[in-house]
mmCIF file of C-alpha atoms in Angstrom:
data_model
loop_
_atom_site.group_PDB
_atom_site.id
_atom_site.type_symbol
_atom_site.label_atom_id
_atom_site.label_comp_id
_atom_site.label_asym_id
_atom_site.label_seq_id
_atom_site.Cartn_x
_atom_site.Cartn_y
_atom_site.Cartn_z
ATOM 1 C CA UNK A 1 0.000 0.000 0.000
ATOM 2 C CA UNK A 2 1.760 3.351 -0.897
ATOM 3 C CA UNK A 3 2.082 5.912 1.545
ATOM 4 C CA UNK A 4 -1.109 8.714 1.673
ATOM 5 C CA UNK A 5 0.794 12.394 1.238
ATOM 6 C CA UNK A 6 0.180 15.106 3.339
ATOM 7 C CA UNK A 7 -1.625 18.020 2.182
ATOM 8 C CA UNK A 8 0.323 21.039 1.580
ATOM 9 C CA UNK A 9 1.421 22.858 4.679
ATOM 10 C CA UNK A 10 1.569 26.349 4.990
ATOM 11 C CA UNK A 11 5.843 26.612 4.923
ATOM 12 C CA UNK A 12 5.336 25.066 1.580
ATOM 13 C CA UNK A 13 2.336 27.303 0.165
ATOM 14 C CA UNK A 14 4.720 30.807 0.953
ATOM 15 C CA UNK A 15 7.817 28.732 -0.326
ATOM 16 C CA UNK A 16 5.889 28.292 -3.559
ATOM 17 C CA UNK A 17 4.920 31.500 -3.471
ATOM 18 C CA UNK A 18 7.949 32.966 -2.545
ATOM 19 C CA UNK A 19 9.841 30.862 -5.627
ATOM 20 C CA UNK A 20 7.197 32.276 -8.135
ATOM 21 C CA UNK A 21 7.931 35.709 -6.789
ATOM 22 C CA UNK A 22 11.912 35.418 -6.766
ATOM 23 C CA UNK A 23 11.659 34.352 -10.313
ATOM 24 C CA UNK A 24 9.035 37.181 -11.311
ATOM 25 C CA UNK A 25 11.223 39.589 -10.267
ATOM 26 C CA UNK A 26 14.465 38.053 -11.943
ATOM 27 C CA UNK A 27 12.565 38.011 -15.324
ATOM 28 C CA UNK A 28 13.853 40.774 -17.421
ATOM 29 C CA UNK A 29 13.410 39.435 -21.223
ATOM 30 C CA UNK A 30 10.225 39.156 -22.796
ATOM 31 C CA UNK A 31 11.400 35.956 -24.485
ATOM 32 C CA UNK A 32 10.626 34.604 -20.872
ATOM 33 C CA UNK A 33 7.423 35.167 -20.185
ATOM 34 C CA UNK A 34 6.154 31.799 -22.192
ATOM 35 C CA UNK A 35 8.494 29.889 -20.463
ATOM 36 C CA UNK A 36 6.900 31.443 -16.681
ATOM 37 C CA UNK A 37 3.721 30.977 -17.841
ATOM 38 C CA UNK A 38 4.313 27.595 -18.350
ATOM 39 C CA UNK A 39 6.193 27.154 -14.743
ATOM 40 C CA UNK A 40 2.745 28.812 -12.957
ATOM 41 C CA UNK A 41 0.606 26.437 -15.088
ATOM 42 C CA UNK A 42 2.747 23.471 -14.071
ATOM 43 C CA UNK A 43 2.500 24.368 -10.371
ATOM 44 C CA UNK A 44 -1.069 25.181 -10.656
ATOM 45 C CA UNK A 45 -1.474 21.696 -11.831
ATOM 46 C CA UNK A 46 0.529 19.647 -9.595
ATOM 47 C CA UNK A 47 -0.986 21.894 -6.636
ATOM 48 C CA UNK A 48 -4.555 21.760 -7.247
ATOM 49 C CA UNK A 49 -4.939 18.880 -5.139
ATOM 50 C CA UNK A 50 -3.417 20.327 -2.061
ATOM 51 C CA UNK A 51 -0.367 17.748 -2.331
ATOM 52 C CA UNK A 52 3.213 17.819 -3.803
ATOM 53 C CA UNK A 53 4.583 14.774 -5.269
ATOM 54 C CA UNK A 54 8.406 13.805 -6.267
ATOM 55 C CA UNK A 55 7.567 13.821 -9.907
ATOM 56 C CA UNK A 56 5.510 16.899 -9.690
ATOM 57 C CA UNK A 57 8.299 18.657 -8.184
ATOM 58 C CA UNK A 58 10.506 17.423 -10.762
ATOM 59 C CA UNK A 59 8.447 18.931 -13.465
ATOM 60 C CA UNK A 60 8.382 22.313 -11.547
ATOM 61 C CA UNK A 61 12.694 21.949 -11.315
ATOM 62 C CA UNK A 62 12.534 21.270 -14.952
ATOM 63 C CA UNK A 63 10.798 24.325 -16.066
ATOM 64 C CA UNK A 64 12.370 26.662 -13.439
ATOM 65 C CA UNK A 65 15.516 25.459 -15.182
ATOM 66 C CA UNK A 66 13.891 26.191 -18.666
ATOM 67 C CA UNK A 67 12.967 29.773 -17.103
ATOM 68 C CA UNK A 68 16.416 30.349 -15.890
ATOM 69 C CA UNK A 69 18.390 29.772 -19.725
ATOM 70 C CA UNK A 70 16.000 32.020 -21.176
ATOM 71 C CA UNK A 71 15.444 34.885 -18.806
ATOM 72 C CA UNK A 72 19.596 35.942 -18.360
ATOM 73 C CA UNK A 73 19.140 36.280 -14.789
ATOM 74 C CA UNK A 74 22.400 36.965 -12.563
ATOM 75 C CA UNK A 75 23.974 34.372 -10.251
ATOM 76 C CA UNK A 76 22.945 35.986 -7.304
ATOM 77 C CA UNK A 77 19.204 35.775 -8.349
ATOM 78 C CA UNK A 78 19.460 32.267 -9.948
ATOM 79 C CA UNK A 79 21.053 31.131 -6.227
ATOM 80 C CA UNK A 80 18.533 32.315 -4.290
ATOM 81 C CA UNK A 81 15.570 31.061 -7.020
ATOM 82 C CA UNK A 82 17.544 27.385 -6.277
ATOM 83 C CA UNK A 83 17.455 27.393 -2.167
ATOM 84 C CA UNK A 84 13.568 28.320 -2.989
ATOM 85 C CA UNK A 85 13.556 25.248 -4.743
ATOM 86 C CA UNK A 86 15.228 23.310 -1.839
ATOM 87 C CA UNK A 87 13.440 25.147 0.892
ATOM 88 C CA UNK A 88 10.050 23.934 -1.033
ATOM 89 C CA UNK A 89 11.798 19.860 -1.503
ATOM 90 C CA UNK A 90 12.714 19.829 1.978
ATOM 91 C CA UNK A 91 10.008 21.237 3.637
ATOM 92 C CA UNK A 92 7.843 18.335 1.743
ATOM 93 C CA UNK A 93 10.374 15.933 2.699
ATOM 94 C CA UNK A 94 10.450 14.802 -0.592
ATOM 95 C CA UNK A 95 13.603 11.797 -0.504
ATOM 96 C CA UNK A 96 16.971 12.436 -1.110
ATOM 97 C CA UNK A 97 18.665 11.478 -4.285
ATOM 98 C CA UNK A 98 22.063 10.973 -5.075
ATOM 99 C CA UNK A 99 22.275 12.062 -8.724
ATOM 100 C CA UNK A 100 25.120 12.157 -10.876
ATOM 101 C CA UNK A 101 24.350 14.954 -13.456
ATOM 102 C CA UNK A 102 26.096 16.002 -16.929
ATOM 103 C CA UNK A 103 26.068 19.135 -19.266
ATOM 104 C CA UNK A 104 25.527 19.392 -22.862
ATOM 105 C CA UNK A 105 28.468 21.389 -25.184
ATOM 106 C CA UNK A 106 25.777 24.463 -25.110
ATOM 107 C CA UNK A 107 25.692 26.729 -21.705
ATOM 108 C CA UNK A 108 24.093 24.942 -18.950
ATOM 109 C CA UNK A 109 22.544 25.230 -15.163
ATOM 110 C CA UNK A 110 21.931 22.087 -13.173
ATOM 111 C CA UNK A 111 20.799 21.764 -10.025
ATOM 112 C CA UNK A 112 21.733 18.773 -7.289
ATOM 113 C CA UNK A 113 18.988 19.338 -5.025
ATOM 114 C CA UNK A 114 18.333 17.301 -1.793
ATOM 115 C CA UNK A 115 21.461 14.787 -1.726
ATOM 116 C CA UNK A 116 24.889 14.033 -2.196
ATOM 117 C CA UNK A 117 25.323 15.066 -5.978
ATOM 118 C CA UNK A 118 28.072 15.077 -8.826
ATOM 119 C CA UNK A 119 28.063 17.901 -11.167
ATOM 120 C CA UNK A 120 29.933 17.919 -15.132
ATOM 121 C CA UNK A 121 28.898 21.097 -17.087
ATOM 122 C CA UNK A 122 31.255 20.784 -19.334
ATOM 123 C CA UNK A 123 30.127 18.517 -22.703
ATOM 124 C CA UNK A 124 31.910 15.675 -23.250
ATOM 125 C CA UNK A 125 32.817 16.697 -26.589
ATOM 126 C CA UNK A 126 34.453 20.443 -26.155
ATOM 127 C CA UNK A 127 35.692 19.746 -22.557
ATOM 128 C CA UNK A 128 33.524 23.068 -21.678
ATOM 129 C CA UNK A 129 35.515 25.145 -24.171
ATOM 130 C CA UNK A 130 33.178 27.969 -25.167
ATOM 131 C CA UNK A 131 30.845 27.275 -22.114
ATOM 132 C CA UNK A 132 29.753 29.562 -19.420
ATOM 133 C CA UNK A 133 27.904 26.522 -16.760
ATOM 134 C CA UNK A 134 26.026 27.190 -13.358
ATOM 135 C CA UNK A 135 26.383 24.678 -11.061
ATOM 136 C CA UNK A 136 24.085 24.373 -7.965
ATOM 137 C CA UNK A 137 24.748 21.380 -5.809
ATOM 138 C CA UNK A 138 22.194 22.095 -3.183
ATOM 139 C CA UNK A 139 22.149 20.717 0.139
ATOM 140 C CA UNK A 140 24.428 17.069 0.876
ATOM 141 C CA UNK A 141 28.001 16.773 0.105
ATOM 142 C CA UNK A 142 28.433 17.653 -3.307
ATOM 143 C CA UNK A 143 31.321 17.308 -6.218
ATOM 144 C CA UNK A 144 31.542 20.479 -8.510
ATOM 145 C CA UNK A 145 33.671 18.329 -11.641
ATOM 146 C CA UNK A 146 36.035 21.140 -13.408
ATOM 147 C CA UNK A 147 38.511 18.386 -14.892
ATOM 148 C CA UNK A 148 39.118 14.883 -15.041
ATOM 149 C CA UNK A 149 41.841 12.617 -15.143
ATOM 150 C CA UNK A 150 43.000 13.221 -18.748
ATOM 151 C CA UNK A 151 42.246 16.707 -18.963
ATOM 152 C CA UNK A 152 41.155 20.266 -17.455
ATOM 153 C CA UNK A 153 37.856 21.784 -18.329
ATOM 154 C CA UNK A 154 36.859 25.415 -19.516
ATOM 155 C CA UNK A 155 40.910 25.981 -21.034
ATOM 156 C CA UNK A 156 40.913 27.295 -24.278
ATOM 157 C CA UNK A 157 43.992 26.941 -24.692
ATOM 158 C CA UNK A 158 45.268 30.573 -25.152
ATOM 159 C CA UNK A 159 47.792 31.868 -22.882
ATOM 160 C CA UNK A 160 47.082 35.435 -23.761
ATOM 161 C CA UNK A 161 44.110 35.518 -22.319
ATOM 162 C CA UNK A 162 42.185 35.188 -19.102
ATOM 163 C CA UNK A 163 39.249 32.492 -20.424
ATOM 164 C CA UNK A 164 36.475 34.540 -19.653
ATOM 165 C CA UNK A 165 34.425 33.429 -22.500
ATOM 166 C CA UNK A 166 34.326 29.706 -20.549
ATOM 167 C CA UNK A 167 34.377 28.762 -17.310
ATOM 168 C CA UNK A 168 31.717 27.023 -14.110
ATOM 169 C CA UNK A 169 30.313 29.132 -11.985
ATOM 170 C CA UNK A 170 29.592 27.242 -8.654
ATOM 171 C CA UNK A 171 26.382 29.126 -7.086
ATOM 172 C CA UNK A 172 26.988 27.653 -3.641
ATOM 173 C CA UNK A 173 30.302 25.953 -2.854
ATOM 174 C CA UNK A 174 31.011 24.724 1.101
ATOM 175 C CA UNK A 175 34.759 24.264 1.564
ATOM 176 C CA UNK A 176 34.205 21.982 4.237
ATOM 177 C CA UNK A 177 31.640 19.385 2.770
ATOM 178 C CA UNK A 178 31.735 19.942 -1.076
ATOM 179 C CA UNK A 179 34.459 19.052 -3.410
ATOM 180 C CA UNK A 180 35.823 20.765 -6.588
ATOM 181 C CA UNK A 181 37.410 18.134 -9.003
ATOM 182 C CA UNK A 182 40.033 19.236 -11.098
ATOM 183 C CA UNK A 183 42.861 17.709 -13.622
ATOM 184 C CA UNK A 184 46.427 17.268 -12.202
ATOM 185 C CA UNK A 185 48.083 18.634 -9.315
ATOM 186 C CA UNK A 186 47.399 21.405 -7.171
ATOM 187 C CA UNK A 187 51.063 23.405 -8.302
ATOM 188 C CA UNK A 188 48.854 23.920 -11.699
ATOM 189 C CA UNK A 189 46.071 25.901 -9.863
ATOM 190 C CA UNK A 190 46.175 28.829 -7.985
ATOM 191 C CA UNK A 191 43.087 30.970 -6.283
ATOM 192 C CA UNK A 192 42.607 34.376 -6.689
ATOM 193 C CA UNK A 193 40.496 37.735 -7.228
ATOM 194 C CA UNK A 194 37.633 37.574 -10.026
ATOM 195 C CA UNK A 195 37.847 39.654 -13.129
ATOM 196 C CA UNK A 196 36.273 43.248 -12.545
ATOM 197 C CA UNK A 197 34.664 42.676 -15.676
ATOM 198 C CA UNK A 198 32.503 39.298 -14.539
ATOM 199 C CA UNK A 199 31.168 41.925 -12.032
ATOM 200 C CA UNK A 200 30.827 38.875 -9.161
ATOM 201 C CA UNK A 201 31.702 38.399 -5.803
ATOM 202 C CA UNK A 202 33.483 35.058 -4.939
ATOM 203 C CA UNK A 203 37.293 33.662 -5.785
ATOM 204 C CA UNK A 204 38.495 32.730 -9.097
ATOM 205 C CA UNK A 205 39.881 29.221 -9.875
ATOM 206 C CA UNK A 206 42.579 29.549 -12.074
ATOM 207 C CA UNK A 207 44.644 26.924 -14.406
ATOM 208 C CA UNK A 208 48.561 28.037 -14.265
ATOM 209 C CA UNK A 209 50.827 27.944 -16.836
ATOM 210 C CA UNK A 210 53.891 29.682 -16.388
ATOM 211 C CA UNK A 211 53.270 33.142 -15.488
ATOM 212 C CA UNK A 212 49.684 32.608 -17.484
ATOM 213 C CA UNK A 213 45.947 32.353 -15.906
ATOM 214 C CA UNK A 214 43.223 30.889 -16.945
ATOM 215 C CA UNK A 215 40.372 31.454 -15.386
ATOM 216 C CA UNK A 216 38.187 28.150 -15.247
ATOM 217 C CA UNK A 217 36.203 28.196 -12.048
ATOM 218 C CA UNK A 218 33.978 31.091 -10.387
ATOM 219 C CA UNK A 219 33.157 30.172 -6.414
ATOM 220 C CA UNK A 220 30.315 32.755 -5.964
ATOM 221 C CA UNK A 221 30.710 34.613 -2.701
ATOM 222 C CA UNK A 222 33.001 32.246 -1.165
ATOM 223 C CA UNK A 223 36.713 33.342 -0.401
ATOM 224 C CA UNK A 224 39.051 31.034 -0.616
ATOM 225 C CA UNK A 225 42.481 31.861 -0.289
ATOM 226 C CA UNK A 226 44.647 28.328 -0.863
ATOM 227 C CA UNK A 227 43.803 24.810 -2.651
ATOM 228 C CA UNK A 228 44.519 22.580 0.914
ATOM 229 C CA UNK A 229 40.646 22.463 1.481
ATOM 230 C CA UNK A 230 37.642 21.855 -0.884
ATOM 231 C CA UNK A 231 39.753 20.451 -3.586
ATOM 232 C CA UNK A 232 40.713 17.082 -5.021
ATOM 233 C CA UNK A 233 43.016 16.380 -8.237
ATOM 234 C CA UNK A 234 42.468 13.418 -10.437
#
């Protein structure tokens, strides 16, 4: 016999309706607004009997991802539209899943959620060359892959400049439970200040080469000031 859900308490009505809101207000291209009209139809639907199931809320992730790559909203409004999405999966105690989750060779944003999760934005194809990723573990212990152990992710392979056209921007790193993966040793990394020009707050990862940077990682507003903690090499 499977297990009766709750109705829908009211800490996950307002976080609902404080996700809806977040996202409303992040909105700024009219190119958007089908894509958030379908997100309020979906939760209308999976609402409308009071209840919240794990494959409804998967449908609402999936188009709050969808609204996310079209609306161009900044990382600072795209993390907190994510812990709305945890705050609404945890206060349903929906179950934890450990999910293993891969990028395409486009731009991407995935999202870990509730569990102990393993994020690649980078395709498998261009190694993330030409990618700008967002990468959201969400709560659990969580492994943010920039590299592997036959190559490093988001280089382009020019010395001349900083890499700013590719690179993974973690939304919500924790030094002392999360992981970032990366390619070699840690004498071919070094942390730093971001680029003025990304206009974030956080630490920059950076490949070494020489007296060359190359700027493959974006922890946002974490500072991180050496590679002993946080960080294995493959």
């Amino acid at each position: 016999m499977s297990k009766r859900l709750p109705r829908l308490s009211d800490a996950q009505k307002q976080n609902i309706k404080t996700l809806l809101t977040d996202i409303q207000n992040s909105v700024d291209s009219s190119a958007s607004q089908d894509s958030l009209t379908q997100l309020k139809s979906t939760v209308k639907a999976a609402t409308s009997d009071r209840k919240l199931t794990q494959s409804e809320f998967k449908a609402i992730t999936n188009d709050v991802l969808t609204v996310l790559e079209s609306a161009g909203v900044t990382s600072s409004e795209a993390r907190t539209i994510f812990y709305d999405l945890q705050n609404i999966a945890a206060a349903s105690r929906l179950p934890k899943t450990n999910d293993d989750l891969t990028g395409t060779t486009g731009n991407d944003i995935l999202w870990g959620g509730l569990g102990n999760d393993r994020l690649t934005g980078a395709g498998t194809d261009d190694a993330g060359m030409g990618e700008i990723d967002t990468l959201c573990g969400g709560s659990g212990k969580d492994t943010f892959v920039l590299g592997d152990s036959s190559k490093c992710f988001y280089d382009d392979a020019q010395t001349n400049t900083l890499g700013l056209q590719d690179y993974a921007t973690i939304l919500d790193f924790n030094k002392t439970q999360d992981t970032i993966q990366l390619h070699g040793s840690s004498s071919d990394y070094a942390v730093g200040a971001l680029p003025a020009e990304l206009g974030l707050s956080g630490t920059g990862i950076y490949q070494t080469t020489g007296n060359a940077r190359e700027l493959i990682g974006v922890a946002v507003g974490v500072s991180l000031t050496d590679l002993n903690t946080g960080f294995a090499f493959v």
